[in-house]
PDB file of C-alpha atoms in Angstrom:
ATOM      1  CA  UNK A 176      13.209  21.859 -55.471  1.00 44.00           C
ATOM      2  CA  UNK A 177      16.976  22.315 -54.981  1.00 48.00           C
ATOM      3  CA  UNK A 178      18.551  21.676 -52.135  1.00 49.00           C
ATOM      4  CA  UNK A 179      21.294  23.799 -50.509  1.00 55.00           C
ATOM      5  CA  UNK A 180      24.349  21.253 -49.187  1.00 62.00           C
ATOM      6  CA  UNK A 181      23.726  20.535 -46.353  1.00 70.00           C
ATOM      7  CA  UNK A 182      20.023  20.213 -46.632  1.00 68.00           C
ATOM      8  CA  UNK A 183      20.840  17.950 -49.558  1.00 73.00           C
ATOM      9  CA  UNK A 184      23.211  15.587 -47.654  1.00 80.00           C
ATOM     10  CA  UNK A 185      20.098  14.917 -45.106  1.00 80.00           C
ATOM     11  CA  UNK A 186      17.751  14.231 -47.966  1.00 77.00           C
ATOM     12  CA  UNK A 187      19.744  12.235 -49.203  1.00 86.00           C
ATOM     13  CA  UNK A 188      20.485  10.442 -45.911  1.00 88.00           C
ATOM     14  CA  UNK A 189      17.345   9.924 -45.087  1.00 84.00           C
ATOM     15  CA  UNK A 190      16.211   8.918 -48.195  1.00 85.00           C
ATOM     16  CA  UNK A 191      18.958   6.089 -48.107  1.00 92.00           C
ATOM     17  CA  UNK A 192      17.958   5.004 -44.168  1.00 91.00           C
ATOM     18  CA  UNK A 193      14.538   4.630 -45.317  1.00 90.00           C
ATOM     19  CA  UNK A 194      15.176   2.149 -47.948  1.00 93.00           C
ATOM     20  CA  UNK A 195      18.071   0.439 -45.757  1.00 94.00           C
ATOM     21  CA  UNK A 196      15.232  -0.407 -43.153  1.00 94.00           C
ATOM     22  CA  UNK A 197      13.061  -1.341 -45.905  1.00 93.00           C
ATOM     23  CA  UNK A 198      15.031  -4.131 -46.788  1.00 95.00           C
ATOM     24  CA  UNK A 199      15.012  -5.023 -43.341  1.00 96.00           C
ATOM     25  CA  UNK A 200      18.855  -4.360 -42.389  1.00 95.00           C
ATOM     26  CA  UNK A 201      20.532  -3.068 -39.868  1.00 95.00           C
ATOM     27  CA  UNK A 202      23.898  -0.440 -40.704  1.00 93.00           C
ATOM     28  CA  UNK A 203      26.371  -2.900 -39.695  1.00 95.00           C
ATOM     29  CA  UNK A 204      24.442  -5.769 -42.152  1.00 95.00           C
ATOM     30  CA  UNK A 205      24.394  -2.353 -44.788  1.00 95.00           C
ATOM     31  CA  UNK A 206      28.489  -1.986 -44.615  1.00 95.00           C
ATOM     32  CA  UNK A 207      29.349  -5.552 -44.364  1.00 95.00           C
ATOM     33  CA  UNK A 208      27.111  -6.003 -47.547  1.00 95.00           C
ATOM     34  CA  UNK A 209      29.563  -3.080 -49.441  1.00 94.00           C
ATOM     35  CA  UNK A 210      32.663  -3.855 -47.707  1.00 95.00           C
ATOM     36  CA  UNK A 211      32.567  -0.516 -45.229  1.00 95.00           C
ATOM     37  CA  UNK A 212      32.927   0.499 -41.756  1.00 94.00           C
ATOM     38  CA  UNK A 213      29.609   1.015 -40.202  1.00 94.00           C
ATOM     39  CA  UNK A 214      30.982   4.547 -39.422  1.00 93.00           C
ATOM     40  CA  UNK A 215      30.825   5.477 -42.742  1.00 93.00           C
ATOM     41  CA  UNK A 216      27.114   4.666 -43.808  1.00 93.00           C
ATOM     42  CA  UNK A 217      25.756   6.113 -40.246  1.00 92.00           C
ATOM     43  CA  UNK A 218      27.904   9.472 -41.457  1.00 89.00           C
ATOM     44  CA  UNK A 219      26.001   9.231 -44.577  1.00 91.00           C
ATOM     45  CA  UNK A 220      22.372   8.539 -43.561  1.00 89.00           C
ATOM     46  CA  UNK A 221      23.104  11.661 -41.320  1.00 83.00           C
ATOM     47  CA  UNK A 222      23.928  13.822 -43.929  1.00 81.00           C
ATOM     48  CA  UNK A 223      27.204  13.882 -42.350  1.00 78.00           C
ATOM     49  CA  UNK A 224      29.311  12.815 -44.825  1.00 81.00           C
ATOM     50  CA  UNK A 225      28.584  13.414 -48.763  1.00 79.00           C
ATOM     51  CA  UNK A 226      28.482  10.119 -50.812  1.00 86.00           C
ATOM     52  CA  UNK A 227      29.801   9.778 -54.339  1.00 87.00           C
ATOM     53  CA  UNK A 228      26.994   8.527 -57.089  1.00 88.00           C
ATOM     54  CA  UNK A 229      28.691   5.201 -57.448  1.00 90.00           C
ATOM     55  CA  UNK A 230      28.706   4.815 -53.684  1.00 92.00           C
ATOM     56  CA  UNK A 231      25.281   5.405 -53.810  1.00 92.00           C
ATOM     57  CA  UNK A 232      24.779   1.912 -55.711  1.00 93.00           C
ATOM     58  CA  UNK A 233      26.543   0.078 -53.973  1.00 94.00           C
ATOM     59  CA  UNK A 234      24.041   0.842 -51.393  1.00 95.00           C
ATOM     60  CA  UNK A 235      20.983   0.778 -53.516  1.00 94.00           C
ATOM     61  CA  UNK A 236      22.295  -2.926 -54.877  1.00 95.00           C
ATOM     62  CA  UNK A 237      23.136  -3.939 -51.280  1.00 95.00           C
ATOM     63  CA  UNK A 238      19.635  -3.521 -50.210  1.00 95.00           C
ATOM     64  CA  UNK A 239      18.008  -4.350 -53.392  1.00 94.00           C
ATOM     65  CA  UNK A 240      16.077  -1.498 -54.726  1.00 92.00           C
ATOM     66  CA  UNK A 241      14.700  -1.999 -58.004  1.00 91.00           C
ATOM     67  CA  UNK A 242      12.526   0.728 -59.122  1.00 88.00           C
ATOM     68  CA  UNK A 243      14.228   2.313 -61.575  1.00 84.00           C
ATOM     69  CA  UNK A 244      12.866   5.668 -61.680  1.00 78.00           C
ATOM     70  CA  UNK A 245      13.575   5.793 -57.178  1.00 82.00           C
ATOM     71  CA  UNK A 246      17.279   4.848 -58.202  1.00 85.00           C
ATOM     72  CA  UNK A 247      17.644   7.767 -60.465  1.00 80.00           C
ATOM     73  CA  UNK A 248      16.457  10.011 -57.937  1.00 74.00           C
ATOM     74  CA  UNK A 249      18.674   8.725 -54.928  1.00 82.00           C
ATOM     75  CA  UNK A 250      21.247   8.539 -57.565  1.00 81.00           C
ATOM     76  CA  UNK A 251      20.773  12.373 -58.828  1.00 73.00           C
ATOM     77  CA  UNK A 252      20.730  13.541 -54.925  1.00 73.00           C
ATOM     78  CA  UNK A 253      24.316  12.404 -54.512  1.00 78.00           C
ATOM     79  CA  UNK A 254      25.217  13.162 -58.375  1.00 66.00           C
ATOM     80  CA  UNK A 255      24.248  17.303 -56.890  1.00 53.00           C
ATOM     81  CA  UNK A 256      26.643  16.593 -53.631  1.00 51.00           C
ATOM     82  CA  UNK A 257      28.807  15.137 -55.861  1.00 47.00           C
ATOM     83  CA  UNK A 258      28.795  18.298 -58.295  1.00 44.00           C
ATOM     84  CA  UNK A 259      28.684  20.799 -55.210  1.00 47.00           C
ATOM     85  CA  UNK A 260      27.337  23.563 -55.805  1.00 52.00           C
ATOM     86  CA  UNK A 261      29.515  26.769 -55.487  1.00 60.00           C
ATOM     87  CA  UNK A 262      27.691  29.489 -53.158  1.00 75.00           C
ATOM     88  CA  UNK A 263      29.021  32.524 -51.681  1.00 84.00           C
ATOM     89  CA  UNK A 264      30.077  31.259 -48.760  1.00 83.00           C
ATOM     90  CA  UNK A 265      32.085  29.402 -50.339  1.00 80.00           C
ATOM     91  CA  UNK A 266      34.389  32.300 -50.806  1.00 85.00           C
ATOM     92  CA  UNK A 267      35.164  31.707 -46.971  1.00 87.00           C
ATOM     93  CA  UNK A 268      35.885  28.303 -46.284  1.00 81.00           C
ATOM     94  CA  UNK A 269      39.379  28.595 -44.961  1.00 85.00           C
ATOM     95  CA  UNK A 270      37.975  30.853 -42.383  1.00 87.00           C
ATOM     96  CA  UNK A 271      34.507  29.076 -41.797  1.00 88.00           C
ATOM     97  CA  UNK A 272      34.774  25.829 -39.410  1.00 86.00           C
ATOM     98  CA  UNK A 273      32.149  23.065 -41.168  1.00 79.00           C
ATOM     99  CA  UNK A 274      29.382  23.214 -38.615  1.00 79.00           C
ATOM    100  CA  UNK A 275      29.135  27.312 -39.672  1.00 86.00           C
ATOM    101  CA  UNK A 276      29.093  26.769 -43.324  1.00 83.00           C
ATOM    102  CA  UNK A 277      26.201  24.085 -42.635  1.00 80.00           C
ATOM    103  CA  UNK A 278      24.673  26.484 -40.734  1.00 87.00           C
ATOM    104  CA  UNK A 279      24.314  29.273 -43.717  1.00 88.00           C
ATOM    105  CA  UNK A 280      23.549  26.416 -45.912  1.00 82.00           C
ATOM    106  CA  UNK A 281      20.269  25.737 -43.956  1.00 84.00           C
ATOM    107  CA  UNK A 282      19.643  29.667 -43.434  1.00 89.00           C
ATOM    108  CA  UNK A 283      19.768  29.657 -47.170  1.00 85.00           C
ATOM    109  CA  UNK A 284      17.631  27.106 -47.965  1.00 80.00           C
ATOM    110  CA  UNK A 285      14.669  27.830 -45.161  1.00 87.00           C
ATOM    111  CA  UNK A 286      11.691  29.082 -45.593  1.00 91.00           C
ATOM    112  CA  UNK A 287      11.465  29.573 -41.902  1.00 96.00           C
ATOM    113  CA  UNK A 288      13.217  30.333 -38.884  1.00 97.00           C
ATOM    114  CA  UNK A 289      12.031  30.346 -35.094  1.00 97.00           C
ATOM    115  CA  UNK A 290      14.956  31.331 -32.634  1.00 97.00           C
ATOM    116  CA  UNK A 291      15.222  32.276 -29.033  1.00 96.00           C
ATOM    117  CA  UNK A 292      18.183  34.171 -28.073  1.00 96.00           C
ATOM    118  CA  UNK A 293      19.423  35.045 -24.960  1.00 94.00           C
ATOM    119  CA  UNK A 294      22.589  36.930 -25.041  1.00 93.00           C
ATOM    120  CA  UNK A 295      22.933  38.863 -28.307  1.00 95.00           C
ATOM    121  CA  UNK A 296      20.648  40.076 -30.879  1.00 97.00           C
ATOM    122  CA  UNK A 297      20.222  37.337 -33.746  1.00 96.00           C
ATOM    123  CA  UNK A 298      22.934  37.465 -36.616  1.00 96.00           C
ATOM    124  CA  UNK A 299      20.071  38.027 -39.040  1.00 97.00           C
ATOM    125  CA  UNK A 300      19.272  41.276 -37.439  1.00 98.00           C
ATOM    126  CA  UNK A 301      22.896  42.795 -36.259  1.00 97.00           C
ATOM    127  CA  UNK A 302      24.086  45.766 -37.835  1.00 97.00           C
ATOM    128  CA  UNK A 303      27.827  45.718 -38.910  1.00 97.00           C
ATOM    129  CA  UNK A 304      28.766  47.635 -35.695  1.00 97.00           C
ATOM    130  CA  UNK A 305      27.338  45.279 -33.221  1.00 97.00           C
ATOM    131  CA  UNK A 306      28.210  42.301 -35.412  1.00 96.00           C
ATOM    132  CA  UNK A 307      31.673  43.433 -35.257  1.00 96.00           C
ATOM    133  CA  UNK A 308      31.593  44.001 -31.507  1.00 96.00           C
ATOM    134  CA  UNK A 309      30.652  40.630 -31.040  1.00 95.00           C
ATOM    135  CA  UNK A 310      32.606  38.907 -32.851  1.00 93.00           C
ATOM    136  CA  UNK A 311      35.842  41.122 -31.354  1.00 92.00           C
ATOM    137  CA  UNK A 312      34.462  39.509 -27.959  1.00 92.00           C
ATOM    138  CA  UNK A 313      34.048  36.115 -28.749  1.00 89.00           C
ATOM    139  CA  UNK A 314      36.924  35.476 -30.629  1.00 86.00           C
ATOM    140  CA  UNK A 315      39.572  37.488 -28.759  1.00 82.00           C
ATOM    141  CA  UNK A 316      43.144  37.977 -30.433  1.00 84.00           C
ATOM    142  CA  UNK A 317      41.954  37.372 -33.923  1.00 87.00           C
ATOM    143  CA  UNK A 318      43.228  39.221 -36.418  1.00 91.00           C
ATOM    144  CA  UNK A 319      41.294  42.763 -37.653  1.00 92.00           C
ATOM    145  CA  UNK A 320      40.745  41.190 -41.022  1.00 93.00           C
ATOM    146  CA  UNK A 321      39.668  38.004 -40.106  1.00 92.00           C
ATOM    147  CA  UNK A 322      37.344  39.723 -38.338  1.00 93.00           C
ATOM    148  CA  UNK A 323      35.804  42.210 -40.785  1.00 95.00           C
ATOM    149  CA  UNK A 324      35.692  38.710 -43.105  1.00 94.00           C
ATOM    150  CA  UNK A 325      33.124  37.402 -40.391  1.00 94.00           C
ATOM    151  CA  UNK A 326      31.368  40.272 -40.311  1.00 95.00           C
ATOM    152  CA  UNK A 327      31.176  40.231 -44.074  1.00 95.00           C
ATOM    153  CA  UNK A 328      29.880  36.701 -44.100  1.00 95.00           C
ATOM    154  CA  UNK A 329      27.090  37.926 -41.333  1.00 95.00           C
ATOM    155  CA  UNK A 330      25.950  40.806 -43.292  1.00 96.00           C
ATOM    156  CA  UNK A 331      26.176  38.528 -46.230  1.00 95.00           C
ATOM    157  CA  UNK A 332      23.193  36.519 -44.933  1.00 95.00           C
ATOM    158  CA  UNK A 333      21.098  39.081 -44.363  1.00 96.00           C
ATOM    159  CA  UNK A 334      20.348  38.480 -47.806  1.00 95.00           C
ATOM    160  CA  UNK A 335      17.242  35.626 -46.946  1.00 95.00           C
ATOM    161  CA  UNK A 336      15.154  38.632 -45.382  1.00 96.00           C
ATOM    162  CA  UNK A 337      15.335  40.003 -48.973  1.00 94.00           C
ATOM    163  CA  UNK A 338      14.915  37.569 -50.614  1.00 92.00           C
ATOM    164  CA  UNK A 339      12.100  36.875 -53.164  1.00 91.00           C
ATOM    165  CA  UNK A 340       9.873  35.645 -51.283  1.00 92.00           C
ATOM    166  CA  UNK A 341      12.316  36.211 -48.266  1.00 95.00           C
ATOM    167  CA  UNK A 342      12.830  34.083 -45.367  1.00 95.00           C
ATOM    168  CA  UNK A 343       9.796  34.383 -42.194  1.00 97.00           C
ATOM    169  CA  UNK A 344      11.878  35.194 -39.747  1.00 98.00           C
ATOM    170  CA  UNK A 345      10.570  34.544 -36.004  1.00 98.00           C
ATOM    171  CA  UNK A 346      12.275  35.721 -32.896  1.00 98.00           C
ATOM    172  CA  UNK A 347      12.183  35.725 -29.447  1.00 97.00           C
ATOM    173  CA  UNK A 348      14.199  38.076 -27.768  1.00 97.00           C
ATOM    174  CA  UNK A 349      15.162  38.207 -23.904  1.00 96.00           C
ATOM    175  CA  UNK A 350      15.225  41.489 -22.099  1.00 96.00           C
ATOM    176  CA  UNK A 351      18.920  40.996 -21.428  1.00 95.00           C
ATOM    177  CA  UNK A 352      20.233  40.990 -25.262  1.00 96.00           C
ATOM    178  CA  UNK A 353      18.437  44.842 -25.609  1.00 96.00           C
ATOM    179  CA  UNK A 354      20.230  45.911 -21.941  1.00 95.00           C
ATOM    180  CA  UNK A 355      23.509  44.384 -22.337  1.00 94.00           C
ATOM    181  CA  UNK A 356      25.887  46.949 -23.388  1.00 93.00           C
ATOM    182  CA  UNK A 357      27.767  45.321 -26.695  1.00 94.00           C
ATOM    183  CA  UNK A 358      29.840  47.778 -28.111  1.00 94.00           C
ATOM    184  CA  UNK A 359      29.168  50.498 -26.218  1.00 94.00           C
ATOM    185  CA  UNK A 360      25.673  53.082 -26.060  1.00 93.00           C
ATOM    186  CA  UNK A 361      25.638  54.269 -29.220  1.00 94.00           C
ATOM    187  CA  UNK A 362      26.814  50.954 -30.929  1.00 96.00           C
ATOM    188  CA  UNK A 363      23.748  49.431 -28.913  1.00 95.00           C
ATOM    189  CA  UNK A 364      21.317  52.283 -29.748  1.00 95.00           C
ATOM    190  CA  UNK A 365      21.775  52.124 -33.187  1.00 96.00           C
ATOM    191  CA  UNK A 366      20.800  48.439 -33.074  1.00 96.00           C
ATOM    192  CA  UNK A 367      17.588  48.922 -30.820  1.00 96.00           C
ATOM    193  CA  UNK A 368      16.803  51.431 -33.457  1.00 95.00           C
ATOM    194  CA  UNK A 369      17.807  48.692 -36.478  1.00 96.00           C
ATOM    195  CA  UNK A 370      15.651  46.317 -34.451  1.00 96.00           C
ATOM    196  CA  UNK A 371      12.586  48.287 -34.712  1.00 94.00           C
ATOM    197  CA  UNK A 372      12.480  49.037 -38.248  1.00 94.00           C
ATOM    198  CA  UNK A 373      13.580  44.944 -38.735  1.00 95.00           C
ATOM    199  CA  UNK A 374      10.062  44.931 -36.878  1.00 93.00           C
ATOM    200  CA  UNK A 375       8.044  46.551 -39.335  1.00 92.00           C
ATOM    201  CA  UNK A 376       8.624  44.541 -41.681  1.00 95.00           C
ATOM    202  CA  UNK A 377       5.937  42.310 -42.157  1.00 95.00           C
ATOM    203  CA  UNK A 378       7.933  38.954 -42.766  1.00 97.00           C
ATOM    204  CA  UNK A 379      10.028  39.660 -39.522  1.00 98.00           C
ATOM    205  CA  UNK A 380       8.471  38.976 -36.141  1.00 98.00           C
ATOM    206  CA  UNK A 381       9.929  40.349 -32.831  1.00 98.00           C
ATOM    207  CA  UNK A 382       8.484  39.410 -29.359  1.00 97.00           C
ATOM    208  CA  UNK A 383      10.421  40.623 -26.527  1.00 97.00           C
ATOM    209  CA  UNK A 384      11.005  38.382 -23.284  1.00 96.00           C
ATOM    210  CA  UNK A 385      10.620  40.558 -20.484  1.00 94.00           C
ATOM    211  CA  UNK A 386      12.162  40.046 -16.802  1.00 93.00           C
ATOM    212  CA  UNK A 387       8.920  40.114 -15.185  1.00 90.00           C
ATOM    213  CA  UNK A 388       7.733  36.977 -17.223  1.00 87.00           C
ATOM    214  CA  UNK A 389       9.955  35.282 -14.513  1.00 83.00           C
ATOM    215  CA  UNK A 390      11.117  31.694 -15.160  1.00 81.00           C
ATOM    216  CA  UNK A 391      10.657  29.966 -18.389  1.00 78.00           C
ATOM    217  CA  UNK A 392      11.657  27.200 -20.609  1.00 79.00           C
ATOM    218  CA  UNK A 393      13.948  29.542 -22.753  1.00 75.00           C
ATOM    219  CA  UNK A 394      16.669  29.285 -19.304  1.00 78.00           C
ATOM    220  CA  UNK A 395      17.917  26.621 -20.756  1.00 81.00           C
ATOM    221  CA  UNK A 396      19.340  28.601 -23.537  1.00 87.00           C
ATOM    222  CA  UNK A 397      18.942  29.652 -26.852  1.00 93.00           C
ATOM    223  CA  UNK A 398      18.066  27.824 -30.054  1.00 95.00           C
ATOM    224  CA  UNK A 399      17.226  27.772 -33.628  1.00 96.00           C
ATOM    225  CA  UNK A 400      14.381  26.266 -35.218  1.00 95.00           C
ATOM    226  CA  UNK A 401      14.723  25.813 -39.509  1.00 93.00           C
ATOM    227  CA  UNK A 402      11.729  24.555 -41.872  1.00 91.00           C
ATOM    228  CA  UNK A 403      11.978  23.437 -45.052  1.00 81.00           C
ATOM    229  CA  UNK A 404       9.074  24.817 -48.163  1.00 76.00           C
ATOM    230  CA  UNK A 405       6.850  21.719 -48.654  1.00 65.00           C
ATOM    231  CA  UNK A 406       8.312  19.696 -46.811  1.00 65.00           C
ATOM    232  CA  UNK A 407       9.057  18.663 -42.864  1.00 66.00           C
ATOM    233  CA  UNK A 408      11.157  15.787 -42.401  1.00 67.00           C
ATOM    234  CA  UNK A 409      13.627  17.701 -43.008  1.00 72.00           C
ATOM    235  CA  UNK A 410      13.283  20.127 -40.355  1.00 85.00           C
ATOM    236  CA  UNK A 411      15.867  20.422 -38.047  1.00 87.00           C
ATOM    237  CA  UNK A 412      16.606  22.159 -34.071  1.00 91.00           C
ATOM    238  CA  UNK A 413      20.665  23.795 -34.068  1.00 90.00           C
ATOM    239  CA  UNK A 414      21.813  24.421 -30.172  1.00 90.00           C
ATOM    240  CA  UNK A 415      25.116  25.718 -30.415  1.00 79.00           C
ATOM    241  CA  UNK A 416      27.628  25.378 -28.457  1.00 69.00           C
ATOM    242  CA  UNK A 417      31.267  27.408 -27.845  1.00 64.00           C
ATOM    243  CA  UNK A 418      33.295  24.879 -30.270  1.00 63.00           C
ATOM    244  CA  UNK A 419      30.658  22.976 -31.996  1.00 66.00           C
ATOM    245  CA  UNK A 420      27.203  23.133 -33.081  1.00 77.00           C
ATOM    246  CA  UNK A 421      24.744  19.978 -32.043  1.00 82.00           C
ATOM    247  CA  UNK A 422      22.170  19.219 -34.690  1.00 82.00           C
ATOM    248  CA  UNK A 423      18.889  17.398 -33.509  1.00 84.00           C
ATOM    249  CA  UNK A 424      16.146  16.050 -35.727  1.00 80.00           C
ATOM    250  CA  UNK A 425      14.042  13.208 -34.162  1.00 83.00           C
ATOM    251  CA  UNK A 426      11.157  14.228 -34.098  1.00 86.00           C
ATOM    252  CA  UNK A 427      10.272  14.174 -30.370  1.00 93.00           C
ATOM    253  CA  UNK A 428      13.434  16.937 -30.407  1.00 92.00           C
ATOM    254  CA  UNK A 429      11.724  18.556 -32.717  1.00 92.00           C
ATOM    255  CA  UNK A 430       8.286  19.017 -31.333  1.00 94.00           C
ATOM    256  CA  UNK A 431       9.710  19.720 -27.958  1.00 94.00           C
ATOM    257  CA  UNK A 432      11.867  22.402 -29.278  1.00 95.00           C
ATOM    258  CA  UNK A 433       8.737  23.757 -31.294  1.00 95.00           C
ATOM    259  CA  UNK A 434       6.380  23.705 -28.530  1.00 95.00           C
ATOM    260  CA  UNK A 435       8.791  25.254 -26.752  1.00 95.00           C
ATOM    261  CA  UNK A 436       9.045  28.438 -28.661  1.00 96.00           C
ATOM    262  CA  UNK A 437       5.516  28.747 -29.079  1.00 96.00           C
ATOM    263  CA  UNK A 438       5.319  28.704 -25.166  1.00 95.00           C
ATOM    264  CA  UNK A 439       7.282  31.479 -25.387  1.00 95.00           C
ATOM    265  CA  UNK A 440       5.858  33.205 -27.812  1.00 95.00           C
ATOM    266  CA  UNK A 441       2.900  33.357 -25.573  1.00 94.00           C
ATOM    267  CA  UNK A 442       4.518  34.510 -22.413  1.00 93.00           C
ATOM    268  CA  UNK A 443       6.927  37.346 -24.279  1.00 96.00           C
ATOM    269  CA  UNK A 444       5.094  40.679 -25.332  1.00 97.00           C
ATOM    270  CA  UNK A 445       2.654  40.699 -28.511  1.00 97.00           C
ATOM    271  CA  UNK A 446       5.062  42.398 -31.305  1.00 96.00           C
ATOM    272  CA  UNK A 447       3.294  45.341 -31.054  1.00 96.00           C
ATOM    273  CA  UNK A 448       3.784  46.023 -27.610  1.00 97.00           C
ATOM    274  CA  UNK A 449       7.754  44.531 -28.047  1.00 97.00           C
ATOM    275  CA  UNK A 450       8.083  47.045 -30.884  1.00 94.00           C
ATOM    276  CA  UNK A 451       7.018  50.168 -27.923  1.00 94.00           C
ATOM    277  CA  UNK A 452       9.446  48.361 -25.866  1.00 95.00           C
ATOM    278  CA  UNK A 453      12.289  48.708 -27.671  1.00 94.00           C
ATOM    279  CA  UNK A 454      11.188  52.136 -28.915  1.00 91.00           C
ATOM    280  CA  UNK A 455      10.985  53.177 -24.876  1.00 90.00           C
ATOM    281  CA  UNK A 456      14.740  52.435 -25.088  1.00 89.00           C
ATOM    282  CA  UNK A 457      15.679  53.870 -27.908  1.00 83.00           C
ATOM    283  CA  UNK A 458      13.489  56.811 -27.095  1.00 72.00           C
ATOM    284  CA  UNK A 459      12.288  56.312 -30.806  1.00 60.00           C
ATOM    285  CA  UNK A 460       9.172  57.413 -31.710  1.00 55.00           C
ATOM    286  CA  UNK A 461       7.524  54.853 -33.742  1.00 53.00           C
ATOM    287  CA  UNK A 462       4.375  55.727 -36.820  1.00 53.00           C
ATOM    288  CA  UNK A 463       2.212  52.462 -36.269  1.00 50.00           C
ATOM    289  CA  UNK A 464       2.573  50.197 -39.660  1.00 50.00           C
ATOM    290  CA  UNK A 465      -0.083  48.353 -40.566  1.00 49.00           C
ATOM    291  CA  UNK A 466       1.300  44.624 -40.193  1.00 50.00           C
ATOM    292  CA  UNK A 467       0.464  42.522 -43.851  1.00 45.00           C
ATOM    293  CA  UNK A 468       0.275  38.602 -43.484  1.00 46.00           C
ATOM    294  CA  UNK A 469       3.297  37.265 -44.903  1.00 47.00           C
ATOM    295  CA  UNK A 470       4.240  35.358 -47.762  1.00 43.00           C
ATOM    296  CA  UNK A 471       5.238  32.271 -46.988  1.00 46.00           C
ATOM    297  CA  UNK A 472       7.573  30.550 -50.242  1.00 43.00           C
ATOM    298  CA  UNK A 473       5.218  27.956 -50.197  1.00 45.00           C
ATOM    299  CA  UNK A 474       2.513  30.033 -51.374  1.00 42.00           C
ATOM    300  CA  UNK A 475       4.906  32.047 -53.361  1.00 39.00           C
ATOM    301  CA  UNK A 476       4.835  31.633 -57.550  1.00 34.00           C
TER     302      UNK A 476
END
């Protein structure tokens, strides 16, 4: 498999923690043993930092890994971060902060998504209207072209849901983000309307929230939830935040954050009856599709 960036940082990360507490050392012993801070090989089991190949052993001498054909793979995970990939984000990174370009890295490299949102309809499912209206709010003062560049880049990533096989795509919507008023009536009609006809297709999945479901878990605020194909240690819970994005991946975060959503999933409508929901908004009138089982890229050739 090939590994987007970020993803590839964390492999590699946790690929060199692993064999770090295999040879029974702690970070501190790690650094002292290659002449670093212990900053810098925390950063890097991470997948905060990228590592260059003859960084990497260092390492692998420092804890005494042998096995040849384990050294060249450690050795060709950082020789990739090394090389770095260009993508076509890439195209954006004096106007992308880190933590966003991260972000698109693991959208691109997913083979699922879970997300509750709260507020605002998911970037993977704005039109370029509303994603423009947002971003005008949130980042008041900013230039007109910087902002049709972030609208660019959101549209841009649209791209998973086409994908081949595209990106399963699982969301839970609160009432609120289909009331509030972003952009205006017809800005947020037309993407009610986009939302039902993201609906029907059959690797999307759209439960909505209601009010009268009362309290839930999802008060605490929205999240993202991003597996890896055939694999899940690398699966990873983003929260973010108004400046920065906080990554979690122990994996008591992560099975509270996935319980979590399925919790929801059973309190919010069935997506058929979200789908009438939104059309009762929109005052759409929807022609029942017959809903396939997905493809997962797992199972895909």
């Amino acid at each position: 498999m090939k590994y987007g960036p970020a993803v590839r940082r964390r492999k590699l990360g946790s690929e060199l923690r692993a064999l770090r507490v295999q040879a029974g050392l702690t970070s501190g012993e790690a650094a002292r043993l290659v002449g670093w801070h212990q900053s810098k090989v925390s950063r890097i089991e991470t997948g905060r930092s990228g590592v260059k190949p003859s960084d990497v052993l260092l390492l692998l001498d420092a804890f005494d890994t042998q096995d040849p054909q384990l050294r060249e793979l450690v050795v060709a995970l950082a020789g990739a971060e090394d090389a770095g990939g260009h993508h076509w984000w890439h195209a954006y990174r004096g106007l992308l902060p880190p933590s966003y370009r991260d972000f698109i890295s693991l959208e691109s490299q997913a083979c699922q998504i879970r997300t509750l949102e709260t507020s605002v309809v998911p970037g993977l499912l704005q039109t370029p209207e509303y994603a423009r209206a947002v971003t005008r709010s949130v980042l008041d003062g900013m230039s007109e072209r910087h902002i049709e560049a972030l609208v660019e880049v959101r549209l841009a990533r649209q791209s998973v849901l086409q994908a081949d096989p595209p990106l399963q795509l699982s969301v839970v919507l609160d009432e609120a983000v289909l009331r509030r008023d972003v952009g205006g009536p017809g800005v947020r009609q037309r993407q009610l309307a986009h939302l039902a006809e993201a609906a029907e297709m059959p690797h999307v999945r759209i439960q909505v929230l209601p009010f009268s479901a009362g309290g839930h878990i999802g008060l605490t605020g929205p999240f993202v939830v991003f597996s890896f194909p055939n694999t899940t240690d690398l699966d990873v819970v983003v929260l973010d935040h108004l400046t920065s994005s906080l990554y979690l991946e122990r994996k008591e975060d992560l099975k509270a954050y996935t319980d979590a959503f399925d919790a929801l999933a059973l309190h919010a409508l069935s997506p058929e009856k979200s789908l009438e929901f939104i059309a009762q908004l929109t005052g759409w009138t929807r022609t029942p599709t017959p809903r396939r089982a997905p493809v997962t890229r797992e199972e895909a050739p």
